[in-house]
Coordinates of N, CA and C in Angstrom, one line a residue:
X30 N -7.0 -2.9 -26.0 CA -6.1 -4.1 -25.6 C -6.6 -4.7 -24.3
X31 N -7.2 -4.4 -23.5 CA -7.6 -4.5 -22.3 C -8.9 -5.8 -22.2
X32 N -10.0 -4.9 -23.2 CA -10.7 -6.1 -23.5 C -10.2 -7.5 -24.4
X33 N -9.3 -7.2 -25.2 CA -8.7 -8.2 -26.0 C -8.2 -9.3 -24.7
X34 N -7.4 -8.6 -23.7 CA -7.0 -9.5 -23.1 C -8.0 -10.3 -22.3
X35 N -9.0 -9.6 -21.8 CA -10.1 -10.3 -20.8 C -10.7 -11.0 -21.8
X36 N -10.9 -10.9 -23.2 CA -11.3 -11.9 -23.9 C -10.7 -13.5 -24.1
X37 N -9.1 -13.5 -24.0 CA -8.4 -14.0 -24.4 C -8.4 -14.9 -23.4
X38 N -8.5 -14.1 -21.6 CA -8.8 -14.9 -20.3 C -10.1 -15.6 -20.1
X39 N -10.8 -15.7 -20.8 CA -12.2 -16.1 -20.8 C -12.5 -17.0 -21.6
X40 N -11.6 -17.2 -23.0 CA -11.6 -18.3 -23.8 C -10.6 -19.3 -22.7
X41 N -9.8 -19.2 -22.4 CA -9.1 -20.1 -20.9 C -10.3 -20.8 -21.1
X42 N -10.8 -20.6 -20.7 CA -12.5 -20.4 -19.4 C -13.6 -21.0 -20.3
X43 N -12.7 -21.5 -21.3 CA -14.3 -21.7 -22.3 C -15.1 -20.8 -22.8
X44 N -15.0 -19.7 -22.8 CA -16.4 -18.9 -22.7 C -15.5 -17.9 -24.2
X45 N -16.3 -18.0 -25.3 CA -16.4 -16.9 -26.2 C -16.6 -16.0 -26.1
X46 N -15.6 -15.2 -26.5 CA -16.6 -13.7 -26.1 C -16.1 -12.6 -27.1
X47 N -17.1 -11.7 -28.0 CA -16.7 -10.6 -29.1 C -16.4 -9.3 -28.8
X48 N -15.1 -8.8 -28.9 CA -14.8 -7.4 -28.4 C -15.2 -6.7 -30.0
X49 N -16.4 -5.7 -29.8 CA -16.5 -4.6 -30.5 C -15.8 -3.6 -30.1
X50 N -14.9 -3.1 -30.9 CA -14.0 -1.7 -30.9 C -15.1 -0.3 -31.9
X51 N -15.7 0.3 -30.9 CA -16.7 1.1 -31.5 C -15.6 2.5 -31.8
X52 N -14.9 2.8 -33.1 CA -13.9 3.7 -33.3 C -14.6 5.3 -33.2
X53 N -15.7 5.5 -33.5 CA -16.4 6.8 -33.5 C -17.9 6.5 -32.8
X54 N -18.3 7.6 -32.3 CA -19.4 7.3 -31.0 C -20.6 8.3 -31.8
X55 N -20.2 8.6 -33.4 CA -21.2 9.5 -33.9 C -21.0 9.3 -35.6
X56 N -21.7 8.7 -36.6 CA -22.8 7.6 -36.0 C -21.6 6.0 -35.8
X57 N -22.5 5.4 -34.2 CA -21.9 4.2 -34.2 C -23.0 3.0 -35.0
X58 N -22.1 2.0 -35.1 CA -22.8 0.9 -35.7 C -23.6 0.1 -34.3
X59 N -24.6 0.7 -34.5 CA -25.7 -0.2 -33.3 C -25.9 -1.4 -34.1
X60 N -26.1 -1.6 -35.3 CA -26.7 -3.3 -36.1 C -25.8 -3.8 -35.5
X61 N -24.4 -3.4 -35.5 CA -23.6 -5.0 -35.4 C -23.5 -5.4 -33.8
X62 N -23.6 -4.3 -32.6 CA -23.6 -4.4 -31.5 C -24.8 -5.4 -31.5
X63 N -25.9 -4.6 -31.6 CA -27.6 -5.4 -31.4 C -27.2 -6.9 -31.6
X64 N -26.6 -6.8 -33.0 CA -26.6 -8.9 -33.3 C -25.9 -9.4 -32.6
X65 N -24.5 -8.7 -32.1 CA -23.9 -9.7 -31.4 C -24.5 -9.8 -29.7
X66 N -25.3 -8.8 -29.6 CA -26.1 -8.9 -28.3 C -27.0 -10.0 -28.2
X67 N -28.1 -10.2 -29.7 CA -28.7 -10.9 -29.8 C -28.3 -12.6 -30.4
X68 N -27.1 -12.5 -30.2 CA -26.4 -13.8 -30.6 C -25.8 -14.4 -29.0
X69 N -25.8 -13.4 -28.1 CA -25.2 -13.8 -27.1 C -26.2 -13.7 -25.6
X70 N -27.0 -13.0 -26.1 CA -28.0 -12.3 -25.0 C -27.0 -11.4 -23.6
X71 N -26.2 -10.8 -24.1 CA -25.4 -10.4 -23.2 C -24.4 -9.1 -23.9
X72 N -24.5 -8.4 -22.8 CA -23.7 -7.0 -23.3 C -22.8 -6.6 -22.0
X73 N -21.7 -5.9 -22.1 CA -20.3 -5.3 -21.3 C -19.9 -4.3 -22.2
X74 N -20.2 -3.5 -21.2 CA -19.7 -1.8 -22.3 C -18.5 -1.5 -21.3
X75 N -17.4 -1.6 -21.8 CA -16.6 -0.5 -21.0 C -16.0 0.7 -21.3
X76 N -15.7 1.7 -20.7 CA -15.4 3.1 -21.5 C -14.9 3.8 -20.8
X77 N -13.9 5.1 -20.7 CA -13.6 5.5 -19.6 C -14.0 7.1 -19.3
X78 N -15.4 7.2 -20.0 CA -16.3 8.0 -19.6 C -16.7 8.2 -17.7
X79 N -17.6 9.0 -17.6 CA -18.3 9.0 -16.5 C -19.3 8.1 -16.5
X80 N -19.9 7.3 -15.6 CA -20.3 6.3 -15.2 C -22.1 7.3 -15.5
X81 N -22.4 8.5 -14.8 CA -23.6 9.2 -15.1 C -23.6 10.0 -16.5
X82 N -24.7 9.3 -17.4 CA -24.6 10.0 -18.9 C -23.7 9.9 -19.3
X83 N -22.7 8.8 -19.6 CA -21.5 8.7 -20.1 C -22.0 7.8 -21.4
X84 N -21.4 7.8 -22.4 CA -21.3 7.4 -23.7 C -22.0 5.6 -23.6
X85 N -21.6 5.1 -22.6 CA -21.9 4.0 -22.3 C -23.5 3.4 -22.0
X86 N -24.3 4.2 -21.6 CA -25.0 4.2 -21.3 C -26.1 4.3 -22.3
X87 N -25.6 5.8 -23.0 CA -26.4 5.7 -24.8 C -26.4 4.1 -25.5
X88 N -25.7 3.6 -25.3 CA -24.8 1.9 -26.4 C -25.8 1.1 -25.5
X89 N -26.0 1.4 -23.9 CA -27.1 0.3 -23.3 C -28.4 0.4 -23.6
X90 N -28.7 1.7 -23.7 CA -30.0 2.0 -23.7 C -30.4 1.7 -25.2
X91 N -29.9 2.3 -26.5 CA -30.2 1.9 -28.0 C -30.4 0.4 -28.4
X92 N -29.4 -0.4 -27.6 CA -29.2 -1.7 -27.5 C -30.9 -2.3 -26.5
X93 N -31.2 -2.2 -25.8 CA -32.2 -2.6 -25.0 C -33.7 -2.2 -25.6
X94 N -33.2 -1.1 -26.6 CA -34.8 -0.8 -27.4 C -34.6 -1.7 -28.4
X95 N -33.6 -1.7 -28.8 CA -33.8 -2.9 -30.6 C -34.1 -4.3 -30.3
X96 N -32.7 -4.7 -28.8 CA -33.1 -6.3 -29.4 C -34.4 -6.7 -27.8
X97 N -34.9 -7.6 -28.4 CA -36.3 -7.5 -28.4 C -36.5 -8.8 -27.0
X98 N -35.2 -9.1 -26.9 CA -35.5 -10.7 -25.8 C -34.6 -10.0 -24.8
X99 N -34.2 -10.9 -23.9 CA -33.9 -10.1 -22.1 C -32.4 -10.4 -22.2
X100 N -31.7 -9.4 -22.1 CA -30.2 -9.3 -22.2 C -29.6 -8.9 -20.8
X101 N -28.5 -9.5 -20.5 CA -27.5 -9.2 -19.4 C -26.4 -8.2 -19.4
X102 N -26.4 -7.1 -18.9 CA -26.4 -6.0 -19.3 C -24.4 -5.6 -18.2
X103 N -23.8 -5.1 -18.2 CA -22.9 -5.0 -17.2 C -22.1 -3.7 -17.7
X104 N -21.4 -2.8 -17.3 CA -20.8 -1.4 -17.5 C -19.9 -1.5 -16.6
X105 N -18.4 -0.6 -17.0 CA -17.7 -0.8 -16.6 C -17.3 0.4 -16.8
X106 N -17.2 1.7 -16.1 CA -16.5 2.6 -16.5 C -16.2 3.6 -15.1
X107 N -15.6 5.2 -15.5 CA -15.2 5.9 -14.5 C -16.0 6.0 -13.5
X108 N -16.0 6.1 -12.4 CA -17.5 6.6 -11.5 C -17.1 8.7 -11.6
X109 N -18.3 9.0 -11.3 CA -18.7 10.3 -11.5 C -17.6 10.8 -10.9
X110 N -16.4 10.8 -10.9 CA -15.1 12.1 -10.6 C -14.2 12.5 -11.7
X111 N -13.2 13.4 -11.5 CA -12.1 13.4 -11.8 C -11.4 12.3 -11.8
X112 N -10.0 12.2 -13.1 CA -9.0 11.3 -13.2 C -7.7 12.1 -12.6
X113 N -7.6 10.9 -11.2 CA -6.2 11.3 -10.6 C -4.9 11.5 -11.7
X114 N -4.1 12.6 -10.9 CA -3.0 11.8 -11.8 C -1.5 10.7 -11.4
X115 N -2.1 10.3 -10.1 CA -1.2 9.3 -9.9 C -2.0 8.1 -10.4
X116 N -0.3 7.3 -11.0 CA -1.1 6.0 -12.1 C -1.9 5.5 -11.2
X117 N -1.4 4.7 -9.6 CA -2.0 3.6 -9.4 C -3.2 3.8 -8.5
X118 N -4.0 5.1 -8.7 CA -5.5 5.7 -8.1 C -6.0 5.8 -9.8
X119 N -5.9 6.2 -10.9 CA -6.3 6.2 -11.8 C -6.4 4.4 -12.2
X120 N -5.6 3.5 -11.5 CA -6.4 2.1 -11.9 C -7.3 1.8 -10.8
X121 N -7.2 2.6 -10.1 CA -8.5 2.2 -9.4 C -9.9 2.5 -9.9
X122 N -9.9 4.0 -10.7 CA -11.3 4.3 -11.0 C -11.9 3.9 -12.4
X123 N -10.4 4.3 -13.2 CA -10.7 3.9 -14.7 C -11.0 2.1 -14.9
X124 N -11.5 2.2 -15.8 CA -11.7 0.4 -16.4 C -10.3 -0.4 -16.8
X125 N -10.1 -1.2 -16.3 CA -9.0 -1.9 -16.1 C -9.1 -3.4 -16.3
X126 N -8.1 -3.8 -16.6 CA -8.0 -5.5 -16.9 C -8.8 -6.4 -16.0
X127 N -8.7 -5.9 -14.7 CA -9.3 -6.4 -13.6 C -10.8 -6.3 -13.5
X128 N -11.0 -5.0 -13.9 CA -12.5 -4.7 -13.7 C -13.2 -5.0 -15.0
X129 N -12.9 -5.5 -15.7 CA -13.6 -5.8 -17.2 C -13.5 -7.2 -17.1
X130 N -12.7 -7.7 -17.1 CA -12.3 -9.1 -16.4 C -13.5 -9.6 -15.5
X131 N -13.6 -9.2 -14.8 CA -14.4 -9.3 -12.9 C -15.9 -9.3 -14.1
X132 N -16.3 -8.0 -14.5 CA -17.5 -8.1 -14.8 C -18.2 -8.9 -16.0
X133 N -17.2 -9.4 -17.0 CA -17.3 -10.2 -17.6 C -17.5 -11.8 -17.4
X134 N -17.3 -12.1 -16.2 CA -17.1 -13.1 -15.2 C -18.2 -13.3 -14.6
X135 N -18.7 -12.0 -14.1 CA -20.2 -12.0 -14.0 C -20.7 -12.1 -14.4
X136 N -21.1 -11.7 -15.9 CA -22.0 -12.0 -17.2 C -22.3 -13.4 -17.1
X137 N -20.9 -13.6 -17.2 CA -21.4 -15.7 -17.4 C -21.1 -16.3 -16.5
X138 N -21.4 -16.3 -15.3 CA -21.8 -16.9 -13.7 C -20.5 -17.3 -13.8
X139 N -19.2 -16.9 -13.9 CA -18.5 -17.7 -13.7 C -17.8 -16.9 -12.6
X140 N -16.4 -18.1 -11.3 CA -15.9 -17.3 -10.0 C -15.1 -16.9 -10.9
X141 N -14.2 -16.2 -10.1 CA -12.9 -15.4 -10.2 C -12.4 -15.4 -9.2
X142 N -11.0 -15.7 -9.0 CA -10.2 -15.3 -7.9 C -8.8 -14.6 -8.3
X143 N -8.1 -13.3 -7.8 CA -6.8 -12.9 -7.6 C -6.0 -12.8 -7.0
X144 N -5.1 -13.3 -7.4 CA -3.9 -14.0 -6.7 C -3.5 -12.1 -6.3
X145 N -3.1 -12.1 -4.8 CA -2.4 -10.9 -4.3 C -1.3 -11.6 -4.2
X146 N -0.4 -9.9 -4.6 CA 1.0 -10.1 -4.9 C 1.6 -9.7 -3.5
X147 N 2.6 -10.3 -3.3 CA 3.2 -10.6 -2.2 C 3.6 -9.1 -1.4
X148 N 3.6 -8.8 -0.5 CA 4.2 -7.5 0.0 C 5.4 -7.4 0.2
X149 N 5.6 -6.9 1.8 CA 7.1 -6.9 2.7 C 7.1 -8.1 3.2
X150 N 7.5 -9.0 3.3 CA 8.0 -10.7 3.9 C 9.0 -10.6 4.7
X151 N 9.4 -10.7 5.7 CA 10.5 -10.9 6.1 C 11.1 -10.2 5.6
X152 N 10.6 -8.8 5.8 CA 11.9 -7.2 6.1 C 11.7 -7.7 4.5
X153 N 11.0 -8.2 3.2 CA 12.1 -8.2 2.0 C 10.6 -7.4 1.2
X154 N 10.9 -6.5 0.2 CA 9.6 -5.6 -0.5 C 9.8 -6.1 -2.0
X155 N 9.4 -6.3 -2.5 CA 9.0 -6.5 -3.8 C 8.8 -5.2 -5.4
X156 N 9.4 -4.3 -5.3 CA 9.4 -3.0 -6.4 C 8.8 -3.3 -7.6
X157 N 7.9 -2.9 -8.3 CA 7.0 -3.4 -9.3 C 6.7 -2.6 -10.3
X158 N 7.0 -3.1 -11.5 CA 7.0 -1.8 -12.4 C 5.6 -1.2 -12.6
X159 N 5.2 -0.1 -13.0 CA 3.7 0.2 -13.4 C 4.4 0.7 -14.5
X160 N 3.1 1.6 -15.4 CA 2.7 2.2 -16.7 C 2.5 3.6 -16.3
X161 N 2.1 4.1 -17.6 CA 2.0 5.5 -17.3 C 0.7 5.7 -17.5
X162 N -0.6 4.5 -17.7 CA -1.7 4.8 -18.1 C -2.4 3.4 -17.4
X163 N -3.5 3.0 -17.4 CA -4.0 1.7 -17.3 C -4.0 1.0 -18.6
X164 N -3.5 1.8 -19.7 CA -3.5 1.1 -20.7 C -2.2 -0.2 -21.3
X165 N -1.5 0.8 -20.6 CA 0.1 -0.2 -20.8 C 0.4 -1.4 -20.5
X166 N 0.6 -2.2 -21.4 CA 0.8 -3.7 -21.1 C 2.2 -3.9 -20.7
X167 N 2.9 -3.3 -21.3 CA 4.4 -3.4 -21.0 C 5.1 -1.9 -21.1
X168 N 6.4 -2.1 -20.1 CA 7.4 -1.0 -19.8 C 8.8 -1.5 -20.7
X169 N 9.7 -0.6 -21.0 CA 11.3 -0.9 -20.9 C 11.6 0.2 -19.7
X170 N 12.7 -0.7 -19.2 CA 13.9 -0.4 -18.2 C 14.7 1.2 -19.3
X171 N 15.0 2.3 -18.8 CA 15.0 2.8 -19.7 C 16.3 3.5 -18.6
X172 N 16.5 3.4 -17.6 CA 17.7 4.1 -16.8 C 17.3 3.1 -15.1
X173 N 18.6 2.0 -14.6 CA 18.4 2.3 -13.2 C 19.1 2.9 -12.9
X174 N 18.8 3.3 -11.4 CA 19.9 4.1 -10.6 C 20.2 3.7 -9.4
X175 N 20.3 2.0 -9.2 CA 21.0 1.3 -8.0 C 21.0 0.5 -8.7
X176 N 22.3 -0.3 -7.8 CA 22.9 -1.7 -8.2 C 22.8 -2.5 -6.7
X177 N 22.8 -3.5 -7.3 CA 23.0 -4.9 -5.9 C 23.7 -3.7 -4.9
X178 N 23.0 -4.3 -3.6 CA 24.0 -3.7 -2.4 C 23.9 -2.0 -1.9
X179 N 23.1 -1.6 -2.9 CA 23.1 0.3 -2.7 C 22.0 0.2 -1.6
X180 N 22.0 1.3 -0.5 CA 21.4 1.7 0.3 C 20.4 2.7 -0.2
X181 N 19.2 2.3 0.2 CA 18.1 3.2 -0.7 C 17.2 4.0 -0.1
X182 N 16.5 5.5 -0.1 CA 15.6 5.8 1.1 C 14.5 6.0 0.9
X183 N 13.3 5.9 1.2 CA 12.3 5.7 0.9 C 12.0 8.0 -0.3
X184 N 11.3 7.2 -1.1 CA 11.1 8.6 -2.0 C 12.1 8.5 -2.9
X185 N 13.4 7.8 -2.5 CA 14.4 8.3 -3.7 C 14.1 7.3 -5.1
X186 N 14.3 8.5 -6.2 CA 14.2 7.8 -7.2 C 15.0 6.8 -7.8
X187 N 14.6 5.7 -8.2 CA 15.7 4.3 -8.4 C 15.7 3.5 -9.7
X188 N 14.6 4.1 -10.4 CA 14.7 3.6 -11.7 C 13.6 4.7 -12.5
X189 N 13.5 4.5 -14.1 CA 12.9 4.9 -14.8 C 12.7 4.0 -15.7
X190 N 11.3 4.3 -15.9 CA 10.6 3.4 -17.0 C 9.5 4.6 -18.2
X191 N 10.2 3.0 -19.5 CA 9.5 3.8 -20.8 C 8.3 3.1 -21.2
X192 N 7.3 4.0 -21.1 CA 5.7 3.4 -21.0 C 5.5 3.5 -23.0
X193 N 3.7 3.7 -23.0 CA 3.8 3.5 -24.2 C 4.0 5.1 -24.9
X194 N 3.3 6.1 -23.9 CA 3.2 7.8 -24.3 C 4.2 8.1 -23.5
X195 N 4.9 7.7 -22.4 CA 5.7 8.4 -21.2 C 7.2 8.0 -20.4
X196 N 7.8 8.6 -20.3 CA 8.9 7.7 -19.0 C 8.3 8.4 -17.6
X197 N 8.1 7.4 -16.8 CA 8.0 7.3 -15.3 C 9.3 7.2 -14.7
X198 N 9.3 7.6 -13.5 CA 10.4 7.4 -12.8 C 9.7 7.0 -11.7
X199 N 10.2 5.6 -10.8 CA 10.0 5.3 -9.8 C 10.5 5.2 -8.7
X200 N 10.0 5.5 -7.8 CA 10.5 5.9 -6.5 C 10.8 5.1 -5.4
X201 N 11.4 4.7 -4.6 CA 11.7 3.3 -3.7 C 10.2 3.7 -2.5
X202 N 9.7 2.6 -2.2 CA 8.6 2.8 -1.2 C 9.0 3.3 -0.1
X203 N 10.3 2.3 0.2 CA 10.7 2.2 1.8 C 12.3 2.4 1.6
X204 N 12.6 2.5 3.0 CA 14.2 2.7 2.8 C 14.8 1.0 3.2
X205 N 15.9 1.0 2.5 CA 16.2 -0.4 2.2 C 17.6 -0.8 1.7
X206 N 18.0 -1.8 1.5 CA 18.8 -2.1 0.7 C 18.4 -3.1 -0.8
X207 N 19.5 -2.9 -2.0 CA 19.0 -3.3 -2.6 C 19.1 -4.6 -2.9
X208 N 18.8 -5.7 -2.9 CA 19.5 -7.2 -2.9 C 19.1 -7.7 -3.9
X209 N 18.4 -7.7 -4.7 CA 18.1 -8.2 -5.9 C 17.5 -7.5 -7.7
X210 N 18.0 -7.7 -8.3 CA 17.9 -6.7 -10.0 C 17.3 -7.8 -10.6
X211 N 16.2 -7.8 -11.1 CA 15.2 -8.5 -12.0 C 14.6 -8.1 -13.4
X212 N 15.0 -6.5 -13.4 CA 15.2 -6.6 -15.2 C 16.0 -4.9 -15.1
X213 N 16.6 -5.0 -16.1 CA 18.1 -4.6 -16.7 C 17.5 -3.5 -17.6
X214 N 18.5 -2.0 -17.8 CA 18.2 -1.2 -18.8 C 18.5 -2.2 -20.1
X215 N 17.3 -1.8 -20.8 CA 16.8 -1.9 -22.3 C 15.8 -3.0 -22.5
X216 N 15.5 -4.1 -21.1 CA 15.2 -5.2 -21.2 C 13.3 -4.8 -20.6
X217 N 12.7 -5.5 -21.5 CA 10.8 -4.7 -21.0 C 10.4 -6.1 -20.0
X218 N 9.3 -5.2 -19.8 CA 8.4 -6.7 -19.0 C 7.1 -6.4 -18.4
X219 N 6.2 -7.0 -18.2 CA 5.2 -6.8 -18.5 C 4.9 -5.5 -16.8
X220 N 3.4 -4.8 -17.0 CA 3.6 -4.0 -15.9 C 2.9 -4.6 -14.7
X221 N 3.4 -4.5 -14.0 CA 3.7 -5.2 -12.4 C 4.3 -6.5 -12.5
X222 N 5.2 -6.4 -13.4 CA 6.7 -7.6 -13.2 C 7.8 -6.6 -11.9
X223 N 8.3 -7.8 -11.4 CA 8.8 -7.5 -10.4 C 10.1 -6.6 -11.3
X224 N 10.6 -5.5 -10.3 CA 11.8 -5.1 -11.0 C 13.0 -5.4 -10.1
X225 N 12.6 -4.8 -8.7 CA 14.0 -5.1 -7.7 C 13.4 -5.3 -6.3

């Protein structure tokens, strides 16, 4: 889904672009990779392998012996550690909308800029849903546990969300009050839609 979507941002952009879904890594179909490499002169592997000797790298290298003209090459995957288990250090290392996005962007000289989301403003914080994976496009509201006006402390849990494998429960950053409800048990929305 990830690539689907940076595909989808990129047609925006004018720019075509073919997401191969390689379902098995034994044997993969190199013909069809090679042609679409050789139809585009351009390759983006992403994976959420290790960055050293990771699966990704076999797909660059097989690809760079067959097609025979000068291809633009870009990888996008874990770097050589462990996967945290907090979600939003695991979008940092794994391959993410962002970072397939970004390097795709590269491929075809084009800018990119990200809009950063707003913080604390004027004493006011912004609560944001996440996922349970980098994979998650969307959450449901699955339990809150404050309403307008509740006094909240930082750590305490204030809502729970139902991912695509998981429910999260999230925790208030800061201690606060709560002044505004922006999505409701049962109601989804996409992850990092504001919740309160």
């Amino acid at each position: 889904p990830l690539c689907e979507r940076a595909a989808e941002a990129l047609a925006e952009a004018g720019v075509a672009a073919e997401v191969i879904d390689l379902r098995w890594i034994s044997p993969w179909d190199k013909e069809m990779v090679c042609a679409s490499v050789r139809a585009t002169g351009r390759l983006l592997v992403a994976h959420e392998d290790n960055l050293t000797a990771g699966f990704g790298a076999e797909v660059i290298a097989a690809v760079i012996e067959r097609v025979k003209t000068p291809v633009a090459v870009r990888r996008v995957a874990r770097p050589d550690t462990f996967v945290p288990c907090h979600f939003g250090n695991q979008l940092e290392i794994l391959p993410s909308y962002r970072s397939i996005l970004t390097a795709a962007a590269e491929l075809c000289d084009l800018d990119i800029a990200w809009e950063v989301a707003p913080g604390a403003v004027d004493g006011h914080l912004v609560v944001e849903t996440i996922g349970s994976s980098p994979a998650d496009q969307s959450v449901e509201v699955a339990e809150l546990l404050v309403k307008c006006g509740d006094t909240v402390a930082a750590g305490q849990t204030i809502a729970s969300l139902e991912a695509d494998k998981a429910v999260i429960e999230i925790a208030s950053p800061a201690d606060g009050v709560v002044e505004e409800i922006h999505l409701r048990p049962g109601e989804r929305g996409s992850v990092g839609a504001p919740l309160l």
